[in-house]
Amino acid sequence: LLMKERQQSGRNEIIADWGRIDSIERWFGLKKGFLYKLINQGEIESVSIQNPGSSRSTRLVKVASVRAFIERHRQSPSAGQS
């Protein structure tokens, strides 16, 4: 399964390596448009998988790259306070 969550210490923990855009939205609270912007800017990793002969594809996002993006952009609790 691409989407797999487990309950640990009263909270859900994401244990998938890759997820669809809608899963990433739900897991991290990031909007679809913002995710595609990050993908286009190379900020997060994704892959588009398409069956031969099909006109449709499935976009998967690497969960570790989303976590890394968040870590790069998070602010310390005291940031912005004087």
PDB file of C-alpha atoms in Angstrom:
ATOM      1  CA  LEU A   1       0.000   0.000   0.000  1.00  0.00           C
ATOM      2  CA  LEU A   2       1.122   3.533  -0.740  1.00  0.00           C
ATOM      3  CA  MET A   3      -1.027   4.985   2.003  1.00  0.00           C
ATOM      4  CA  LYS A   4      -0.381   3.382   5.342  1.00  0.00           C
ATOM      5  CA  GLU A   5      -0.771   4.983   8.710  1.00  0.00           C
ATOM      6  CA  ARG A   6      -0.407   3.445  12.132  1.00  0.00           C
ATOM      7  CA  GLN A   7      -1.543   4.554  15.536  1.00  0.00           C
ATOM      8  CA  GLN A   8       1.302   5.213  17.951  1.00  0.00           C
ATOM      9  CA  SER A   9       1.061   6.997  21.286  1.00  0.00           C
ATOM     10  CA  GLY A  10      -2.347   8.433  20.424  1.00  0.00           C
ATOM     11  CA  ARG A  11      -1.321   9.978  17.094  1.00  0.00           C
ATOM     12  CA  ASN A  12      -1.118   8.794  13.515  1.00  0.00           C
ATOM     13  CA  GLU A  13       2.306   8.183  12.071  1.00  0.00           C
ATOM     14  CA  ILE A  14       2.897   8.091   8.312  1.00  0.00           C
ATOM     15  CA  ILE A  15       5.043   5.120   7.337  1.00  0.00           C
ATOM     16  CA  ALA A  16       4.733   5.252   3.539  1.00  0.00           C
ATOM     17  CA  ASP A  17       7.699   6.122   1.299  1.00  0.00           C
ATOM     18  CA  TRP A  18       5.546   7.592  -1.484  1.00  0.00           C
ATOM     19  CA  GLY A  19       2.036   9.043  -1.555  1.00  0.00           C
ATOM     20  CA  ARG A  20      -0.450  10.450  -4.020  1.00  0.00           C
ATOM     21  CA  ILE A  21      -1.043  14.195  -4.034  1.00  0.00           C
ATOM     22  CA  ASP A  22      -4.349  13.828  -2.131  1.00  0.00           C
ATOM     23  CA  SER A  23      -2.616  11.771   0.573  1.00  0.00           C
ATOM     24  CA  ILE A  24       0.162  14.338   0.948  1.00  0.00           C
ATOM     25  CA  GLU A  25      -2.506  17.048   1.275  1.00  0.00           C
ATOM     26  CA  ARG A  26      -4.215  15.118   4.056  1.00  0.00           C
ATOM     27  CA  TRP A  27      -1.045  14.039   5.882  1.00  0.00           C
ATOM     28  CA  PHE A  28       0.742  17.404   5.853  1.00  0.00           C
ATOM     29  CA  GLY A  29      -2.021  19.965   5.311  1.00  0.00           C
ATOM     30  CA  LEU A  30      -0.411  21.349   2.138  1.00  0.00           C
ATOM     31  CA  LYS A  31      -2.707  22.337  -0.735  1.00  0.00           C
ATOM     32  CA  LYS A  32      -2.549  20.673  -4.146  1.00  0.00           C
ATOM     33  CA  GLY A  33      -1.532  23.856  -5.991  1.00  0.00           C
ATOM     34  CA  PHE A  34       1.262  24.517  -3.516  1.00  0.00           C
ATOM     35  CA  LEU A  35       2.523  20.923  -3.869  1.00  0.00           C
ATOM     36  CA  TYR A  36       2.658  21.216  -7.660  1.00  0.00           C
ATOM     37  CA  LYS A  37       4.521  24.522  -7.305  1.00  0.00           C
ATOM     38  CA  LEU A  38       7.081  22.829  -5.025  1.00  0.00           C
ATOM     39  CA  ILE A  39       7.408  19.953  -7.493  1.00  0.00           C
ATOM     40  CA  ASN A  40       7.978  22.358 -10.402  1.00  0.00           C
ATOM     41  CA  GLN A  41      10.581  24.282  -8.377  1.00  0.00           C
ATOM     42  CA  GLY A  42      12.394  21.061  -7.494  1.00  0.00           C
ATOM     43  CA  GLU A  43      11.738  21.549  -3.770  1.00  0.00           C
ATOM     44  CA  ILE A  44      10.103  18.113  -3.359  1.00  0.00           C
ATOM     45  CA  GLU A  45      10.564  14.880  -5.313  1.00  0.00           C
ATOM     46  CA  SER A  46       7.841  13.270  -7.374  1.00  0.00           C
ATOM     47  CA  VAL A  47       7.402  10.774 -10.161  1.00  0.00           C
ATOM     48  CA  SER A  48       4.631  10.343 -12.699  1.00  0.00           C
ATOM     49  CA  ILE A  49       3.802   6.719 -13.489  1.00  0.00           C
ATOM     50  CA  GLN A  50       1.915   5.884 -16.664  1.00  0.00           C
ATOM     51  CA  ASN A  51       0.866   2.522 -18.045  1.00  0.00           C
ATOM     52  CA  PRO A  52       1.937   1.942 -21.649  1.00  0.00           C
ATOM     53  CA  GLY A  53      -0.837   3.016 -24.021  1.00  0.00           C
ATOM     54  CA  SER A  54      -2.672   4.987 -21.338  1.00  0.00           C
ATOM     55  CA  SER A  55      -3.236   8.728 -21.539  1.00  0.00           C
ATOM     56  CA  ARG A  56      -3.519   9.058 -17.741  1.00  0.00           C
ATOM     57  CA  SER A  57      -0.773   8.898 -15.164  1.00  0.00           C
ATOM     58  CA  THR A  58      -0.451   8.803 -11.396  1.00  0.00           C
ATOM     59  CA  ARG A  59       1.774  11.339  -9.642  1.00  0.00           C
ATOM     60  CA  LEU A  60       3.531  10.072  -6.517  1.00  0.00           C
ATOM     61  CA  VAL A  61       5.413  12.310  -4.086  1.00  0.00           C
ATOM     62  CA  LYS A  62       8.332  11.142  -1.951  1.00  0.00           C
ATOM     63  CA  VAL A  63       7.255  11.622   1.678  1.00  0.00           C
ATOM     64  CA  ALA A  64      10.837  12.112   2.897  1.00  0.00           C
ATOM     65  CA  SER A  65      11.250  15.058   0.507  1.00  0.00           C
ATOM     66  CA  VAL A  66       8.125  16.730   1.942  1.00  0.00           C
ATOM     67  CA  ARG A  67       9.449  16.249   5.475  1.00  0.00           C
ATOM     68  CA  ALA A  68      12.834  17.648   4.402  1.00  0.00           C
ATOM     69  CA  PHE A  69      11.134  20.695   2.834  1.00  0.00           C
ATOM     70  CA  ILE A  70       9.224  21.352   6.049  1.00  0.00           C
ATOM     71  CA  GLU A  71      12.414  21.028   8.122  1.00  0.00           C
ATOM     72  CA  ARG A  72      14.257  23.462   5.834  1.00  0.00           C
ATOM     73  CA  HIS A  73      11.496  26.041   6.182  1.00  0.00           C
ATOM     74  CA  ARG A  74      10.357  25.708   9.752  1.00  0.00           C
ATOM     75  CA  GLN A  75      10.971  28.528  12.154  1.00  0.00           C
ATOM     76  CA  SER A  76      12.074  28.191  15.716  1.00  0.00           C
ATOM     77  CA  PRO A  77       9.365  28.987  18.320  1.00  0.00           C
ATOM     78  CA  SER A  78      11.076  32.273  19.187  1.00  0.00           C
ATOM     79  CA  ALA A  79      11.476  33.431  15.564  1.00  0.00           C
ATOM     80  CA  GLY A  80       9.817  36.753  14.906  1.00  0.00           C
ATOM     81  CA  GLN A  81       9.521  37.626  18.576  1.00  0.00           C
ATOM     82  CA  SER A  82      11.406  40.574  20.042  1.00  0.00           C
TER      83      SER A  82
END
